[in-house]
GROMACS .gro file of C-alpha atoms in nm:
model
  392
    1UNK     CA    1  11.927   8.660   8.656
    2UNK     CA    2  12.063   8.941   8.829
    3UNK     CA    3  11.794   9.268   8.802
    4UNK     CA    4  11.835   9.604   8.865
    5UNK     CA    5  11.645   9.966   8.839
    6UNK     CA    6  11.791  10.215   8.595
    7UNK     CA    7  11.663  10.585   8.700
    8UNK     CA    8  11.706  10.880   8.377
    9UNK     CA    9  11.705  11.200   8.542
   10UNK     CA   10  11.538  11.525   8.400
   11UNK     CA   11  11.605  11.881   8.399
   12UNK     CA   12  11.909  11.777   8.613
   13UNK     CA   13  12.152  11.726   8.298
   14UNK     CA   14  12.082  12.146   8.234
   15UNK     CA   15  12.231  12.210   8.567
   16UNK     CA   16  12.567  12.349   8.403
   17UNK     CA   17  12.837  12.371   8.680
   18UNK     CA   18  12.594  12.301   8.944
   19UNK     CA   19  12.467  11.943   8.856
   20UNK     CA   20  12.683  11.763   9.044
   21UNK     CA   21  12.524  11.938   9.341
   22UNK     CA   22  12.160  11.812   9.178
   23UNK     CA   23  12.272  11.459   9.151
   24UNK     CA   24  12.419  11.416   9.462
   25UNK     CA   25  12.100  11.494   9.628
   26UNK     CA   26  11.907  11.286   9.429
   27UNK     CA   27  12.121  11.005   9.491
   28UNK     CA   28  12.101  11.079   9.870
   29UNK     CA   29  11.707  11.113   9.882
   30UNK     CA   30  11.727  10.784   9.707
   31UNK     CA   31  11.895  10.590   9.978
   32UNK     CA   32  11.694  10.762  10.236
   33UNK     CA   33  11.392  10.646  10.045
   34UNK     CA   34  11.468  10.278  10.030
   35UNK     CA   35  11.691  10.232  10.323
   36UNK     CA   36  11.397  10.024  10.510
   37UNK     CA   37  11.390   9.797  10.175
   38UNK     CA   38  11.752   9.590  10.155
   39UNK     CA   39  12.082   9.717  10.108
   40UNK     CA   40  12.178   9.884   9.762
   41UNK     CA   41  12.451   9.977   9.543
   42UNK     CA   42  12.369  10.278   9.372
   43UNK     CA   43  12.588  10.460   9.077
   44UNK     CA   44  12.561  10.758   8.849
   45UNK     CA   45  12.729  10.711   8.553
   46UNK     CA   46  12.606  10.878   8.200
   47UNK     CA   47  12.302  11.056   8.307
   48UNK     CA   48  12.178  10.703   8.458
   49UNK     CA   49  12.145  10.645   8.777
   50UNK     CA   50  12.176  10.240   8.862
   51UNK     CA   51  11.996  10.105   9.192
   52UNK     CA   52  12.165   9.730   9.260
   53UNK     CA   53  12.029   9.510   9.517
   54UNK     CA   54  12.276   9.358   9.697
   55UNK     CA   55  12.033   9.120   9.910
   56UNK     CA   56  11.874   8.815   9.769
   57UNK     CA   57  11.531   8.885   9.905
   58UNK     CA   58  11.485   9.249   9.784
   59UNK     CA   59  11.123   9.307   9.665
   60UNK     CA   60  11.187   9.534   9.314
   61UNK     CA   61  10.845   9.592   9.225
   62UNK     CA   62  10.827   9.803   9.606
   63UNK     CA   63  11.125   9.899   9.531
   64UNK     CA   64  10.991  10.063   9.216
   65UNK     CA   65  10.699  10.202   9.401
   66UNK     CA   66  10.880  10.424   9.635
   67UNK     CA   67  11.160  10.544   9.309
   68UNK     CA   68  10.854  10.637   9.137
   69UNK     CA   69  10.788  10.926   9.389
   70UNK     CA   70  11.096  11.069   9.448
   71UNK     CA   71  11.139  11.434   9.256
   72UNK     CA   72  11.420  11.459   8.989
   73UNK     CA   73  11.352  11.110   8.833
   74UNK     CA   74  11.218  11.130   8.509
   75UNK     CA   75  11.184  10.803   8.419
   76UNK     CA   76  11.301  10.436   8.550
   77UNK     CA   77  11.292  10.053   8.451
   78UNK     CA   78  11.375   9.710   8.591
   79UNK     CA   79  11.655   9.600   8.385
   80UNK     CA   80  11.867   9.252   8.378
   81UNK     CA   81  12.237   9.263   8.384
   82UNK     CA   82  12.375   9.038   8.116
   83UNK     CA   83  12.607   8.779   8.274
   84UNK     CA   84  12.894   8.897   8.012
   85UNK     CA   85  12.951   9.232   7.797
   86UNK     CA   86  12.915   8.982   7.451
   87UNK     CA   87  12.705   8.996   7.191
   88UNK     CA   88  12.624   8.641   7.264
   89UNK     CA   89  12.537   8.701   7.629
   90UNK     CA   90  12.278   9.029   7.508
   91UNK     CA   91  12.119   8.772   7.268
   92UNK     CA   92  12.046   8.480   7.511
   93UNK     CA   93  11.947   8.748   7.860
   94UNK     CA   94  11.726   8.969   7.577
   95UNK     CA   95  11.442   8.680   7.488
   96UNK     CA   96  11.441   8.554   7.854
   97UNK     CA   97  11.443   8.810   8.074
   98UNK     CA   98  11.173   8.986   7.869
   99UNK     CA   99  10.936   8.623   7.808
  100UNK     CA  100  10.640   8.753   7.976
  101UNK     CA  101  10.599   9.055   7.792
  102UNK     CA  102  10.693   8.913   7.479
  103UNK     CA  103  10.447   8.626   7.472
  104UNK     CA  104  10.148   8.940   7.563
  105UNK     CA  105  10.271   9.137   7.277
  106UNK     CA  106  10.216   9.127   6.930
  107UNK     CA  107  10.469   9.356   6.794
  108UNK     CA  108  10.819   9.499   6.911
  109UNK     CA  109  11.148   9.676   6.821
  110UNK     CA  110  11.470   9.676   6.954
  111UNK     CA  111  11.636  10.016   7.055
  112UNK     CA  112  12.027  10.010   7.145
  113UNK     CA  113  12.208  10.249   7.354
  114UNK     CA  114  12.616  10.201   7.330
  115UNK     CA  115  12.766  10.394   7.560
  116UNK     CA  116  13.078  10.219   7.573
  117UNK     CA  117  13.211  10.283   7.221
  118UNK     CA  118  13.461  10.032   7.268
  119UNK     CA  119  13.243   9.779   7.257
  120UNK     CA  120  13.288   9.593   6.875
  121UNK     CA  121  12.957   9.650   6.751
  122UNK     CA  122  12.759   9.932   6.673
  123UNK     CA  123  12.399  10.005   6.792
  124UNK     CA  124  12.221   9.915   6.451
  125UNK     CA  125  12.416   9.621   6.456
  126UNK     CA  126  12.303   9.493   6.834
  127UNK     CA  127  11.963   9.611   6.727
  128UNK     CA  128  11.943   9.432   6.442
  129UNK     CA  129  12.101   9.087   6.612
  130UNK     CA  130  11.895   9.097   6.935
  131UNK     CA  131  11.570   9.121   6.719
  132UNK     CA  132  11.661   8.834   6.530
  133UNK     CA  133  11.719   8.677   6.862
  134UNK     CA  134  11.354   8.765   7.003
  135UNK     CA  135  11.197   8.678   6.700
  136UNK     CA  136  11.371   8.301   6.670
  137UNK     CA  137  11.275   8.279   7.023
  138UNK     CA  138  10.872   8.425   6.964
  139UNK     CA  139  10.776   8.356   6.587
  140UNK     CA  140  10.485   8.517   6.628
  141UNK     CA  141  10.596   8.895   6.695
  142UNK     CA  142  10.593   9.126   6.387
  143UNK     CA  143  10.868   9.414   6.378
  144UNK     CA  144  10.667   9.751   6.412
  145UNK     CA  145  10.932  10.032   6.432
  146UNK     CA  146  10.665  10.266   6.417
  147UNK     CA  147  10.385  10.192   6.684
  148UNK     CA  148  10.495   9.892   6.859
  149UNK     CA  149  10.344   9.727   7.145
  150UNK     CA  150  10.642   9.701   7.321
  151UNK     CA  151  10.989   9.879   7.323
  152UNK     CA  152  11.306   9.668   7.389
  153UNK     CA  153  11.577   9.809   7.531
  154UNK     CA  154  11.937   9.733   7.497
  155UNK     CA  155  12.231   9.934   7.690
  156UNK     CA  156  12.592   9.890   7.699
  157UNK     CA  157  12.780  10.073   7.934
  158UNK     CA  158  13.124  10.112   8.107
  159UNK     CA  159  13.065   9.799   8.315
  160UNK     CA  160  12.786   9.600   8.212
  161UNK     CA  161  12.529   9.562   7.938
  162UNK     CA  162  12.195   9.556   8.025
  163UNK     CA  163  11.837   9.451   7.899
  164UNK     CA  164  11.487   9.632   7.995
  165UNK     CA  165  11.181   9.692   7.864
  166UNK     CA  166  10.990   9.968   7.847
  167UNK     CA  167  11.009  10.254   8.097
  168UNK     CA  168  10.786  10.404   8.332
  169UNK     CA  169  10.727  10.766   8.451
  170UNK     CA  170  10.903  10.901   8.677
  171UNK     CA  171  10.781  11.204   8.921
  172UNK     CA  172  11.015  11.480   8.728
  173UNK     CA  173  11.058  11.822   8.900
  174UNK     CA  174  11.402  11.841   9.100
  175UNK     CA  175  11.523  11.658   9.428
  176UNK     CA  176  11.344  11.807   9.718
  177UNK     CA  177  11.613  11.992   9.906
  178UNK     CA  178  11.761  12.145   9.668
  179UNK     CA  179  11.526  12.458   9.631
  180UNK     CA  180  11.559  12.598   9.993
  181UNK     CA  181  11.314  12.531  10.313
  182UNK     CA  182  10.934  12.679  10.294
  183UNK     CA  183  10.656  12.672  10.558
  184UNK     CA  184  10.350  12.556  10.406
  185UNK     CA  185  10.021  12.648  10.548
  186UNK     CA  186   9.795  12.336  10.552
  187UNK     CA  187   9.412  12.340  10.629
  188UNK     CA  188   9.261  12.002  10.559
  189UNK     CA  189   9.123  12.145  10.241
  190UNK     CA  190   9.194  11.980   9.897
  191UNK     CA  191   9.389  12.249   9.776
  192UNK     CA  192   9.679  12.348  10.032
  193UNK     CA  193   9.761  11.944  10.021
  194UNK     CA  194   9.853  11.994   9.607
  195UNK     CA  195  10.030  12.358   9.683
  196UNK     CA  196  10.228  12.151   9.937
  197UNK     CA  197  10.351  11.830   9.650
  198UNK     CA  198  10.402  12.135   9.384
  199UNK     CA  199  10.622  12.321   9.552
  200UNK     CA  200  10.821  12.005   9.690
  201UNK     CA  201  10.846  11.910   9.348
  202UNK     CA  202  11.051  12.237   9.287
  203UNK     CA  203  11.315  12.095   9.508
  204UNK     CA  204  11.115  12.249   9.815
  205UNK     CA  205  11.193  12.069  10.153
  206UNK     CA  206  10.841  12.128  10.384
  207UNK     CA  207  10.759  12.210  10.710
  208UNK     CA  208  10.376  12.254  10.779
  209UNK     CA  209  10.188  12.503  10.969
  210UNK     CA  210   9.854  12.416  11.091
  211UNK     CA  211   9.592  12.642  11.272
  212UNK     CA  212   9.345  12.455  11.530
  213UNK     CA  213   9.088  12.630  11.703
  214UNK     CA  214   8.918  12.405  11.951
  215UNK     CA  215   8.657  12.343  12.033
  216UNK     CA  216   8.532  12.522  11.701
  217UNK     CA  217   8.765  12.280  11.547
  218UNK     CA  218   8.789  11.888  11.691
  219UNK     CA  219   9.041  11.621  11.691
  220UNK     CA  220   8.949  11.453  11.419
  221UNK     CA  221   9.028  11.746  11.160
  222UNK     CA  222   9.380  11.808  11.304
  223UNK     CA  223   9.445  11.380  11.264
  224UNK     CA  224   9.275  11.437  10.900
  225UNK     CA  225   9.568  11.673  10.827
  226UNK     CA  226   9.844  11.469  10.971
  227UNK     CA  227   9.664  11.193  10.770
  228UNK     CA  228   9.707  11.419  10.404
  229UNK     CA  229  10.062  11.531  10.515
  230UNK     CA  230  10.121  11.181  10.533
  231UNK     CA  231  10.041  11.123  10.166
  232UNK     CA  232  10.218  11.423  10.087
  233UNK     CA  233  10.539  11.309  10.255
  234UNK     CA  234  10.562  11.007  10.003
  235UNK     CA  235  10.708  11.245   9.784
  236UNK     CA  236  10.838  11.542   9.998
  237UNK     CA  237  10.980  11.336  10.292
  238UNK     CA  238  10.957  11.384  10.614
  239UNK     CA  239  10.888  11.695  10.796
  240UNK     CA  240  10.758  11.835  11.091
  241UNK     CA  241  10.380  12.024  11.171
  242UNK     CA  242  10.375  12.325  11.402
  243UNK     CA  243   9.970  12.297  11.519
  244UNK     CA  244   9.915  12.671  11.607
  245UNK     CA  245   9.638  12.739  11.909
  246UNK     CA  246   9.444  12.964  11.762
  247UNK     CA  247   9.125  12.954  11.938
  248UNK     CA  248   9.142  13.313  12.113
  249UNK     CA  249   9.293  13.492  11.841
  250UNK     CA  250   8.979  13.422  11.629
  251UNK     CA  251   8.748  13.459  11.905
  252UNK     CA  252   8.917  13.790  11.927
  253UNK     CA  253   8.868  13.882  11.586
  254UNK     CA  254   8.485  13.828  11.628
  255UNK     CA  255   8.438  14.056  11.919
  256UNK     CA  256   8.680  14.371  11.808
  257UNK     CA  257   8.686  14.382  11.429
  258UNK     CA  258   8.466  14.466  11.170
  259UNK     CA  259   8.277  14.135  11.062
  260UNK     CA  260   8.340  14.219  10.687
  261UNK     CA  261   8.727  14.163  10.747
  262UNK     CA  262   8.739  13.896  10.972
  263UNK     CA  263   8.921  13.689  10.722
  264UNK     CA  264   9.145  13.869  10.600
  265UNK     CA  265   9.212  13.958  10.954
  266UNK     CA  266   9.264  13.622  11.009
  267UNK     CA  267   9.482  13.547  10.754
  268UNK     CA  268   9.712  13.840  10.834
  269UNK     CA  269   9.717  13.689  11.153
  270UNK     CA  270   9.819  13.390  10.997
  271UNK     CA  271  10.074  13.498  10.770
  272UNK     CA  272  10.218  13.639  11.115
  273UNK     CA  273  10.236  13.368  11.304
  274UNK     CA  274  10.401  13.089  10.993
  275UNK     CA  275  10.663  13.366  10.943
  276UNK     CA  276  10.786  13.359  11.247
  277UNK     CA  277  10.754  13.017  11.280
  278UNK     CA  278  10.944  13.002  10.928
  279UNK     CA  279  11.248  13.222  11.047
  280UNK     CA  280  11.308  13.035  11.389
  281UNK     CA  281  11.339  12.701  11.125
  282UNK     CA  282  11.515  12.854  10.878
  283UNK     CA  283  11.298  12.834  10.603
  284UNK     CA  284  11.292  13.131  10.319
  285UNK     CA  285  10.955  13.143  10.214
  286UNK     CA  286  10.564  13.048  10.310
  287UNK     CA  287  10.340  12.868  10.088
  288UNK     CA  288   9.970  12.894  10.073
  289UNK     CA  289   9.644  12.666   9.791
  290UNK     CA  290   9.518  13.011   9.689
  291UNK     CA  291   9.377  13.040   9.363
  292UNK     CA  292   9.288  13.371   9.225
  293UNK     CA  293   8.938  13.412   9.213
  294UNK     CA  294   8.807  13.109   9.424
  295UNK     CA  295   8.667  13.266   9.706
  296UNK     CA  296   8.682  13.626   9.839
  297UNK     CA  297   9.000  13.599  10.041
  298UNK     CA  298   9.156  13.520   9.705
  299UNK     CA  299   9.082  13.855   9.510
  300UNK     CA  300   9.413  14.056   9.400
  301UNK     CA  301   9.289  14.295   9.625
  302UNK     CA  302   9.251  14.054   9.931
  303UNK     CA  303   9.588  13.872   9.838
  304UNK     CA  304   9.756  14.178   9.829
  305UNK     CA  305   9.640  14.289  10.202
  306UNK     CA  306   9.730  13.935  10.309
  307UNK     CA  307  10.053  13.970  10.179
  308UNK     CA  308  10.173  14.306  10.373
  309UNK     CA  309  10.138  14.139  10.695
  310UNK     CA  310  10.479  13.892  10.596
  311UNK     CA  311  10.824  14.032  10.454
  312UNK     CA  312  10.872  13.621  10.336
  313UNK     CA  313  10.793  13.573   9.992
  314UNK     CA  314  10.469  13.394   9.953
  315UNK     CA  315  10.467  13.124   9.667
  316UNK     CA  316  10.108  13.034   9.558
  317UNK     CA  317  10.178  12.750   9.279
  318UNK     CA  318   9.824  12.711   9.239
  319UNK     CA  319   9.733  13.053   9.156
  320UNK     CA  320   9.632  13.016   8.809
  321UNK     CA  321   9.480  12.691   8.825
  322UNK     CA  322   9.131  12.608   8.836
  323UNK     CA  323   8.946  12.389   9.053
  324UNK     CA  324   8.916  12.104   8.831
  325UNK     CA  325   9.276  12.125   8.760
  326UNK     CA  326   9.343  12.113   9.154
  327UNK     CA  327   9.093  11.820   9.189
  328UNK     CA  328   9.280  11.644   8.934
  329UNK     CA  329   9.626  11.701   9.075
  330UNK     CA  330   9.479  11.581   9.436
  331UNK     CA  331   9.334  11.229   9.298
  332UNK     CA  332   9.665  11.152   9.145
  333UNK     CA  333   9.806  11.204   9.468
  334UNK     CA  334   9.594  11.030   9.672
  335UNK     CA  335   9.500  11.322   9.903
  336UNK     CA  336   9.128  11.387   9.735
  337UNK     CA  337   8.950  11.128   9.950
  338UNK     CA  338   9.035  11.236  10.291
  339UNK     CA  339   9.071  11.595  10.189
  340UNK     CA  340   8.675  11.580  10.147
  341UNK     CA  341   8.576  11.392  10.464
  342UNK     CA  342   8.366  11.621  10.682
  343UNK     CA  343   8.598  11.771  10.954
  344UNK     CA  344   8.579  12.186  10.950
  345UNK     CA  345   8.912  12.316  10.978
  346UNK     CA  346   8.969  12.697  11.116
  347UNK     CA  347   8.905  12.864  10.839
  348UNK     CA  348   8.532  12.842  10.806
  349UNK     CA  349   8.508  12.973  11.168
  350UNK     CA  350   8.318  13.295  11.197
  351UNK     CA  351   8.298  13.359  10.791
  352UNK     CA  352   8.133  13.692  10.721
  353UNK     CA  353   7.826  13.642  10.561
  354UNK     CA  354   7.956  13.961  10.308
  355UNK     CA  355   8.342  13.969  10.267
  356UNK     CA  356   8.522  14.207  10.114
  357UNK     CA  357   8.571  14.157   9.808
  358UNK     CA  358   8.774  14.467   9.681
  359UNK     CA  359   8.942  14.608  10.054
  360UNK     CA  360   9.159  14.887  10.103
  361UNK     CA  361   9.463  14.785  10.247
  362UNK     CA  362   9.479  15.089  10.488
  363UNK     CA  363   9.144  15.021  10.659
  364UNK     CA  364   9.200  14.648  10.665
  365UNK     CA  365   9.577  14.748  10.854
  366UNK     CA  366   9.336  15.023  11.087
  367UNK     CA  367   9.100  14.711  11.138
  368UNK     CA  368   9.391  14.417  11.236
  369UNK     CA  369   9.505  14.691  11.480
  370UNK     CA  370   9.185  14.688  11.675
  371UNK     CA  371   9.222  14.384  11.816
  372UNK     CA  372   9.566  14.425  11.996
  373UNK     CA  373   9.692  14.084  11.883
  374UNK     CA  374  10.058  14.078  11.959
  375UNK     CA  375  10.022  13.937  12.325
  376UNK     CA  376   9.785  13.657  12.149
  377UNK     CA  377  10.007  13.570  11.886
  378UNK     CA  378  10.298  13.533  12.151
  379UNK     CA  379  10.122  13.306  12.368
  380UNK     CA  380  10.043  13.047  12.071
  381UNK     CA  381  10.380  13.060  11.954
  382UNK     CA  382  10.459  12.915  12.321
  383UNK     CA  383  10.214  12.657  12.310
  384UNK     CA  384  10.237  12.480  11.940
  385UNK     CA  385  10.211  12.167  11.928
  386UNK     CA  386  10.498  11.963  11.725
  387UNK     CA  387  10.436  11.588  11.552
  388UNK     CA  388  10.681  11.461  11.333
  389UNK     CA  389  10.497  11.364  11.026
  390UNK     CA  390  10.627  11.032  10.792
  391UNK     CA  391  10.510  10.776  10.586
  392UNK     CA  392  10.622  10.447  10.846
   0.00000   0.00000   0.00000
């Protein structure tokens, strides 16, 4: 029995004039997804994307696994192609093809989708035939229209008819790559990790920014972020981290600025740095994991002083969202575990034991100037350090 995966997109179909554009991404981050997997035939017909193996020995179920990541899919299902567009041929692939979950289940209904309206009957009709199929075939399934324990699925199209069960959710959002190019600044915090999957789920294609300040910072913590960009790329792609040297810029803020705005300092200084990073890769806009309120850096105030230093727009999807919500986001993600192993990243270097909570932006700019940090900044743009970050 030949099977295949049937993808539904999302917000794609409100795409007016511009969703060919949407679907034609999708369809190429697709491929590029399962390339490594078999080879595939893959259509877009009726707001249904099919994926058709074309090797004997393709593996749907990891097949599956990878679709369910990629943005723009809203939902997807194994399916059997029926070995003729009949009636006949739906009634005898819709009781085998679906045994398993049959036999488990103790009530069903039949849902049909006719897409082809040349096809002789109508959708109650194949509704109404297949479930007197299933229930010849399993006698002891009651028809629950209502609540049932599982949803069959019949759908004629142009070419085939097909059979599936129920289907699974899909990652939604919109095909990364079709929302621009953004620098996102990654610590090996829990939060940046989720501001980095939100925004690629907003069609955002990544490339990451990391700070390192050894030997204040070790090894381990830059491998623990290539390790949570690695999760992260399961559902961006792939995408390269620009590991900024920033050992003597912070060492710098210590000894000339006031010790109530070395942060802020610091983040200026880091704003800096990714958006000129961002320009020379042509990306449009940084992104940080702030969320108002969380610590003192993250004050309207404090945001506000970070966010002269950069003419970039700065998107902060997390900005509303508490930390449970975050945490949450994280585990379903698969980033929470190594996010919380015990490697200190830059930004808990030198932390002023009182920050400023409410700062003036013109004596935070007067501060940032003491410390002559153009020649600094210059020097660790020379020396970052590039690894190519994907999932193999």
């Amino acid at each position: 029995m030949k099977e295949i995966v049937l993808i539904k997109v999302g917000e794609i179909v409100l795409k007016g004039l511009n969703r060919r554009q949407f679907e034609d991404k999708l369809i190429k981050n697709i491929k590029k997804t399962i390339r490594h997997l078999g080879k595939f035939e893959i259509k877009n017909a009726q707001s249904t994307i099919t994926v058709i193996p074309e090797d004997d020995f393709v593996d749907l179920d990891e097949v599956c696994e990878h679709i369910r990541r990629i943005f723009g899919i809203v939902a997807y299902s194994r399916a059997a192609i029926c070995p003729e567009k009949t009636l006949d041929s739906i009634l005898e692939t819709a009781p085998a093809y679906l045994e398993e979950q049959l036999r488990e289940a103790k009530t069903f209904k039949v849902e049909s989708k006719r897409s082809d309206k040349k096809f002789p009957f109508k959708s109650p009709e194949i509704s109404r035939e297949t479930g007197a199929a299933i229930l010849r075939a399993y006698p002891h399934l009651k028809v629950d229209v209502h609540n049932p324990d599982l949803t069959v699925t019949v759908e004629v199209r142009d070419y085939y008819a097909y059979i599936r069960g129920a289907a699974l959710k899909g990652a939604g959002g919109i095909p990364v790559g079709t929302g621009g190019n953004a620098v996102i600044l990654i610590s090996g915090g829990i939060d940046s990790p989720v501001a980095a999957y939100m925004m690629a789920k907003r069609g955002i294609r990544l490339t990451a920014v990391h700070f390192a300040s050894p030997p204040y910072t070790s090894e381990r913590a830059e491998q623990k972020v290539v390790k949570l960009l690695k999760k992260v790329a399961l559902y961006s792609g792939d995408m390269n981290m620009y590991t900024v040297p920033f050992t003597e810029i912070q060492e710098a803020i210590r000894e000339k600025c006031p010790e109530e705005y070395f942060t802020l300092i610091m983040r200026r200084l880091m704003m800096k740095i990714s958006e000129r990073i961002a320009r020379d890769k042509g990306c449009q806009a940084l992104i940080t994991g702030e969320s108002l309120g969380q610590v003192a850096s993250q004050t309207i105030n404090a945001l506000g002083c970070t966010d002269e230093a950069t003419s970039l727009p700065v998107f902060r999807p997390l900005i509303g969202m508490d930390k449970q919500e975050i945490i949450d986001i994280s585990y379903k993600i698969d980033t929470y575990e190594t996010s919380i192993e015990p490697y200190e990243d830059c930004c808990t270097v030198f932390t002023p034991k009182h920050p400023r909570t409410k700062p003036v932006l013109e004596r935070v700019k007067k501060a940032d100037e003491l410390g002559n940090f153009e020649p600094m900044i210059e020097t660790a743009l020379e020396n970052l350090k590039v690894t190519y970050i994907n999932t193999k």
